[in-house]
Amino acid sequence: MGAESVQHLAEAIERMPLVDHHVHGMLPDPSEAALLAALTQAGHAAPPADVFDSAQGFALRRHCAPILGLAPFASPADYLAARRALEADEVARRLLRASGIAAYLVDDGHRPDLLMSDERMARLAAAPIHRVARLETIAEAVLAQCASGAEFVERLGPALDAAAAEAVAFKTVAAHRCGLELDPARPTNVDVRSAADAWFAEWRAHEASVGPAGSVDDAPHGGHAASVDDAPHAGHAASARPRLTDPTITRHLIWWALERGAVLQVHAGFGDADLVLEGSNPARMQALVAATAGTGGRIAFLHCYPYVREAGWLAHVFPHVFLDVGLAVGFLGANADSVVRESLDLAPFSRVLFSTDAWGVPERVLLGARLWRDAAGRVLGGYVTAHGWPVDEATRVAEGIAWRNAERVYRRRFVSR
Amino acid sequence: MGAESVQHLAEAIERMPLVDHHVHGMLPDPSEAALLAALTQAGHAAPPADVFDSAQGFALRRHCAPILGLAPFASPADYLAARRALEADEVARRLLRASGIAAYLVDDGHRPDLLMSDERMARLAAAPIHRVARLETIAEAVLAQCASGAEFVERLGPALDAAAAEAVAFKTVAAHRCGLELDPARPTNVDVRSAADAWFAEWRAHEASVGPAGSVDDAPHGGHAASVDDAPHAGHAASARPRLTDPTITRHLIWWALERGAVLQVHAGFGDADLVLEGSNPARMQALVAATAGTGGRIAFLHCYPYVREAGWLAHVFPHVFLDVGLAVGFLGANADSVVRESLDLAPFSRVLFSTDAWGVPERVLLGARLWRDAAGRVLGGYVTAHGWPVDEATRVAEGIAWRNAERVYRRRFVSR
Amino acid sequence: MGAESVQHLAEAIERMPLVDHHVHGMLPDPSEAALLAALTQAGHAAPPADVFDSAQGFALRRHCAPILGLAPFASPADYLAARRALEADEVARRLLRASGIAAYLVDDGHRPDLLMSDERMARLAAAPIHRVARLETIAEAVLAQCASGAEFVERLGPALDAAAAEAVAFKTVAAHRCGLELDPARPTNVDVRSAADAWFAEWRAHEASVGPAGSVDDAPHGGHAASVDDAPHAGHAASARPRLTDPTITRHLIWWALERGAVLQVHAGFGDADLVLEGSNPARMQALVAATAGTGGRIAFLHCYPYVREAGWLAHVFPHVFLDVGLAVGFLGANADSVVRESLDLAPFSRVLFSTDAWGVPERVLLGARLWRDAAGRVLGGYVTAHGWPVDEATRVAEGIAWRNAERVYRRRFVSR
């Protein structure tokens, strides 16, 4: 098994369509500040050097610069200038299409007001968009329209059903709200009603102190643009929306999604500083995962860094657990191999998925795809050369991660063939 | 230091006898379902694809297939057919002997009723078997015969002594029962008596509700065959045996074993889903480890994944701590290097042991041995080429892990020479 | 990008000056026992085999032996003999100078009575020494001179100011005392006064039981020499000094340092067994880190193993967080690459620092420097060959870690040019 086999594998991976099973929408015309903000998980306005002098920044200069007509590793200043010289749509078109992503599953739970329409993104990307409905966002929107906790409980079910009708999956950001260490028991109706009353009261008290929701406009999109999973620090206005942190209602939403046999995406591992890192460890959710094994629903842990090995174990011992290392691949750049490798330690290969978790800017889409192809080629290529894996078997494993596993878990055809 | 040195090292590792210091018995004639179940830590009946399309499954097809007369990477169907075409004893004989394991330390704490006799396994393997006594199993057997907590306390000591007379070490599955974060203090007699009373009362109440132990037969051996460290989900009958989860009695057993100067094997890190992963972190046991440093007993943390680095630190700072990465090596397949490497980070080299933790099927024995030899050859070979380690020093490190360290910690000669 | 580029990078890294931003003083003439003790984090007197047959021990034989005139991998006996045959100052001079360290930031908080003067160390090393003041040591010295908690509160501020006047940074060993999971709130004056009263009372009660501080001499320097961050097991005499474990006073000290805009070094991750490993996870300090982001102070997490990825995330999301992997590089030897690589996963490259954390013996200084240069050369060299990083960019990243980032975070010129 020599260099030629590895080359064949790399070429096969290069040609594979990808299903990005967790991504977000794109900003229509990001300012330079918005671009930089979208390239970090920092909540503060990170200086350009923090963004560019990093593993992700180096990968961006290497892989995105040529797509804008520059040499690899063009300087940050040249990159920004080249980006400005092109229309935003052209930048997006080039980068999105170069990713080779054949379908996107878009979570619209964070600042959809800032993002382009699905239609425009689909046209620029030349790929269809499917929707992932964020449970917390649905619950918050319902509460904002209710006059009591009881009304919330009454209206929640229909709102979830309506969202389900348009979505291929659900998503929870419990990691950002109450952490993943959740009581495994399905909450009773009484539990949910009581929690809804308390949340409603808290929200009403808050609203009284800051004025009604919508009475002030959102602060301009700031340095936290990449904080796609939550927005507590988006200023006064954002905090004037109800924010679900109650673990009982969160568990109710999780059970609801799983019991209807849906796929539930669970943010796990790093993200922005609004989550408590240790509380985002997927292993913290073990009891709830065990309790829901018989529901017919599936759980997809997203990202998982630095808890990839823990997530792989959950996929090994539970029949309904899947994982990806999407956000980590994009940020780790030259060390993306490490998480691609760890994701294959214990998880059955059919449980590993591909995502970019990009938000706002197409650079992150391209990087997620480009870095995954390269890392998968190196990791699986090493297994071919050092461990005798047949190239066609390694290719099959890669193809599963790239798109076939996503079609199986979501029970949809995403890739036309 | 070039390719030739590494080749010499690999050949030396290939020839080394191995002492498998933690393994279990073999099923006499496993059905296909039992084989598959023994190849996973999943508690559900994992589909064949989950078992074969995994790091361990690929390693099995690569390394076990040729031993059954097939080409490497024969298909799962061909492998299963070839296995059926041979007598079970012949499969076991070939795989066990190909492992090069010169002695086995067998923990019989899980479903010994299903397993072949020591004599038969020793004959098939052409290697002696030594016994490891599982503390929880002893305590449970005692309780089942007692009429009170007081009687339990009275009879426990003699039962432990009797087990000790036939065993080279003890084992605890505290990770599966109460987690490793145990109060470090040695329980007083009053503590133990009080805990025994409570356990007895609970057991008596349970027995009254489900009928006496032994009145129903065990459910057929199901999908949890590899769950070798515990059996709470083995159905009605198994749950009709007393089950020790009380931390006070567990600590009493641990202190008892260490104070008599024995080696105590401690399951740590992943296993089946009956343990809480974070509670199996050996670092959680730090206080108890510290408290027992002066007892004369030694602690061997088993497996440890993904907490190998934590276990290595415990071995570094405490004089009586040892570790292995056995279960992880067998399951990680092509990525076994990662845990072999981490196990050498902080631990003195004399504290690292070899095990397979195989249960039920000889494939796991062969894989544990084969993958360890290959991983050790690559990791230490890399240290020879990139770090100038003399080949004879690297060989000495490997030999320690393979068998010499086991002879030192267990204070027995296992390898004839 | 071939072997030549990597060679250029390695040569550039070889020539770089290093700023060791966290190190300790040297023993003037260590006995063999003191040498061995200084080479381990074990609290017991580790046998020579534990010290030499380890990743660090092999690195020592490889890299230090030639500096004493021996062949690489000279035997431990030959190494010890060669060391004895030379004057201690000559050993120190050779090893310190061979490290290429251009400036040392010395934390004198552990057993300064045993160590040579700064002037002597600076002369032997041919490099300037700057001081890092350990907050707990200052507080303990103040308490020992006070007649009440109120007096402690009154005298603490001036003592800290005096220390600050002579130091370039502060250090906390909170990980060894109360763990890093600290309440984020700045303690009020009332909180501090109340905690000071309690600490004073406890200390006075303790003093009454063991006799006044200083009335007995310290026990001879024992097997815990490398336990540089704490000394609770240094025998009767050491325990006759006040020992700060109170989290409120600790938080007060941390806030004080950060609010004056200083750099606060925070021990994180492994060390000796006096810390609880999980409590040393820098992620445990997340809330306090978040609360202090606006103070103007900077936090440098030291060592961090095995929580390097967690520390990198903190550096990514917070503007004032830095990290090093110093102690781990020195101990991991041939596997130092792993932590150097992980430190670059998420942290902006400008937030990664170099240290040795050596205490007592110059071998650890040499190893910290030698192993870092080699590991950085391999890791960054791999990024050049496999990821197309331009050599000058890789060199710039290395140079930042080697010394430039230290000059930026400490706002001082350390390297003459």
Tab-separated table of C-alpha atoms in Angstrom, chain A residues 86-214:
chain	number	residue	atom	x	y	z
A	86	LEU	CA	-15.230	41.814	-5.216
A	87	GLU	CA	-18.957	41.961	-4.753
A	88	ALA	CA	-20.083	40.144	-1.638
A	89	ASP	CA	-22.211	37.800	-3.697
A	90	GLU	CA	-19.242	36.930	-5.854
A	91	VAL	CA	-17.110	36.140	-2.788
A	92	ALA	CA	-19.866	33.957	-1.423
A	93	ARG	CA	-20.487	32.269	-4.751
A	94	ARG	CA	-16.830	31.371	-5.207
A	95	LEU	CA	-16.207	30.141	-1.697
A	96	LEU	CA	-19.468	28.269	-1.243
A	97	ARG	CA	-19.178	26.501	-4.566
A	98	ALA	CA	-15.516	25.639	-4.048
A	99	SER	CA	-16.527	23.777	-0.917
A	100	GLY	CA	-18.198	21.038	-2.900
A	101	ILE	CA	-21.063	20.981	-0.435
A	102	ALA	CA	-24.110	19.482	-2.103
A	103	ALA	CA	-26.694	20.290	0.560
A	104	TYR	CA	-26.939	22.451	3.648
A	105	LEU	CA	-28.959	21.873	6.803
A	106	VAL	CA	-29.307	25.391	8.174
A	107	ASP	CA	-29.971	26.252	11.801
A	108	ASP	CA	-31.559	29.685	11.736
A	109	GLY	CA	-31.688	30.162	15.468
A	110	HIS	CA	-29.130	32.943	15.749
A	111	ARG	CA	-29.818	36.430	14.403
A	112	PRO	CA	-31.719	35.388	11.289
A	113	ASP	CA	-32.582	39.081	10.841
A	114	LEU	CA	-28.975	39.723	9.838
A	115	LEU	CA	-28.720	36.912	7.327
A	116	MET	CA	-29.561	36.530	3.670
A	117	SER	CA	-32.582	34.527	2.578
A	118	ASP	CA	-32.361	30.810	2.049
A	119	GLU	CA	-33.156	31.341	-1.597
A	120	ARG	CA	-30.235	33.672	-2.094
A	121	MET	CA	-27.836	31.431	-0.228
A	122	ALA	CA	-29.028	28.398	-2.171
A	123	ARG	CA	-28.562	30.239	-5.450
A	124	LEU	CA	-25.072	31.440	-4.561
A	125	ALA	CA	-24.090	28.012	-3.307
A	126	ALA	CA	-25.847	26.171	-6.105
A	127	ALA	CA	-27.068	23.727	-3.487
A	128	PRO	CA	-30.364	23.171	-1.707
A	129	ILE	CA	-31.017	24.339	1.826
A	130	HIS	CA	-32.906	22.345	4.425
A	131	ARG	CA	-33.987	23.738	7.708
A	132	VAL	CA	-33.060	22.816	11.274
A	133	ALA	CA	-35.408	24.281	13.868
A	134	ARG	CA	-33.890	25.466	17.118
A	135	LEU	CA	-36.027	24.422	20.033
A	136	GLU	CA	-35.123	27.291	22.334
A	137	THR	CA	-35.904	29.871	19.657
A	138	ILE	CA	-39.326	28.385	19.075
A	139	ALA	CA	-40.108	28.334	22.775
A	140	GLU	CA	-38.922	31.900	23.214
A	141	ALA	CA	-41.002	33.156	20.321
A	142	VAL	CA	-44.062	31.463	21.782
A	143	LEU	CA	-43.519	32.904	25.238
A	144	ALA	CA	-43.142	36.415	23.859
A	145	GLN	CA	-46.675	36.159	22.499
A	146	CYS	CA	-48.312	34.699	25.601
A	147	ALA	CA	-50.140	36.208	28.521
A	148	SER	CA	-49.430	33.374	30.950
A	149	GLY	CA	-47.455	30.215	31.514
A	150	ALA	CA	-50.582	28.221	30.850
A	151	GLU	CA	-50.967	29.846	27.480
A	152	PHE	CA	-47.334	29.055	26.716
A	153	VAL	CA	-47.890	25.386	27.430
A	154	GLU	CA	-50.992	25.388	25.267
A	155	ARG	CA	-49.372	27.114	22.322
A	156	LEU	CA	-45.994	25.402	22.447
A	157	GLY	CA	-47.095	22.084	20.956
A	158	PRO	CA	-48.686	23.575	17.837
A	159	ALA	CA	-45.696	25.880	17.350
A	160	LEU	CA	-43.314	22.937	17.535
A	161	ASP	CA	-45.485	20.961	15.134
A	162	ALA	CA	-45.496	23.861	12.712
A	163	ALA	CA	-41.721	24.137	12.882
A	164	ALA	CA	-41.377	20.400	12.442
A	165	ALA	CA	-43.360	20.544	9.253
A	166	GLU	CA	-40.688	22.722	7.683
A	167	ALA	CA	-37.583	21.241	9.254
A	168	VAL	CA	-35.497	18.114	8.775
A	169	ALA	CA	-34.230	18.202	12.351
A	170	PHE	CA	-34.218	20.053	15.647
A	171	LYS	CA	-31.382	21.657	17.525
A	172	THR	CA	-30.826	22.467	21.166
A	173	VAL	CA	-28.375	24.899	22.700
A	174	ALA	CA	-28.889	23.507	26.183
A	175	ALA	CA	-25.107	23.648	26.575
A	176	HIS	CA	-25.373	27.459	26.499
A	177	ARG	CA	-28.370	27.715	28.736
A	178	CYS	CA	-28.305	25.224	31.534
A	179	GLY	CA	-25.516	22.825	30.612
A	180	LEU	CA	-25.894	19.265	29.394
A	181	GLU	CA	-26.090	17.622	32.808
A	182	LEU	CA	-29.851	17.272	32.702
A	183	ASP	CA	-32.161	15.146	34.792
A	184	PRO	CA	-32.982	12.186	32.563
A	185	ALA	CA	-36.639	11.921	33.517
A	186	ARG	CA	-39.290	13.064	31.087
A	187	PRO	CA	-40.873	16.079	32.802
A	188	THR	CA	-44.506	15.647	33.721
A	189	ASN	CA	-47.154	18.052	32.528
A	190	VAL	CA	-47.219	19.485	36.024
A	191	ASP	CA	-43.457	20.044	35.964
A	192	VAL	CA	-43.670	21.806	32.620
A	193	ARG	CA	-46.599	23.958	33.640
A	194	SER	CA	-44.880	25.009	36.828
A	195	ALA	CA	-41.648	25.839	34.994
A	196	ALA	CA	-43.609	27.761	32.371
A	197	ASP	CA	-45.321	29.831	35.034
A	198	ALA	CA	-41.981	30.681	36.605
A	199	TRP	CA	-40.398	31.555	33.271
A	200	PHE	CA	-43.351	33.687	32.288
A	201	ALA	CA	-43.256	35.562	35.591
A	202	GLU	CA	-39.542	36.165	35.287
A	203	TRP	CA	-39.930	37.371	31.735
A	204	ARG	CA	-42.804	39.663	32.624
A	205	ALA	CA	-40.798	41.156	35.487
A	206	HIS	CA	-37.828	41.644	33.192
A	207	GLU	CA	-39.964	43.207	30.482
A	208	ALA	CA	-41.426	45.633	32.971
A	209	SER	CA	-37.953	46.776	33.924
A	210	VAL	CA	-36.528	47.198	30.421
A	211	GLY	CA	-39.585	47.954	28.312
A	212	PRO	CA	-41.464	45.726	25.889
A	213	ALA	CA	-39.649	43.542	23.417
A	214	GLY	CA	-39.156	45.187	20.086
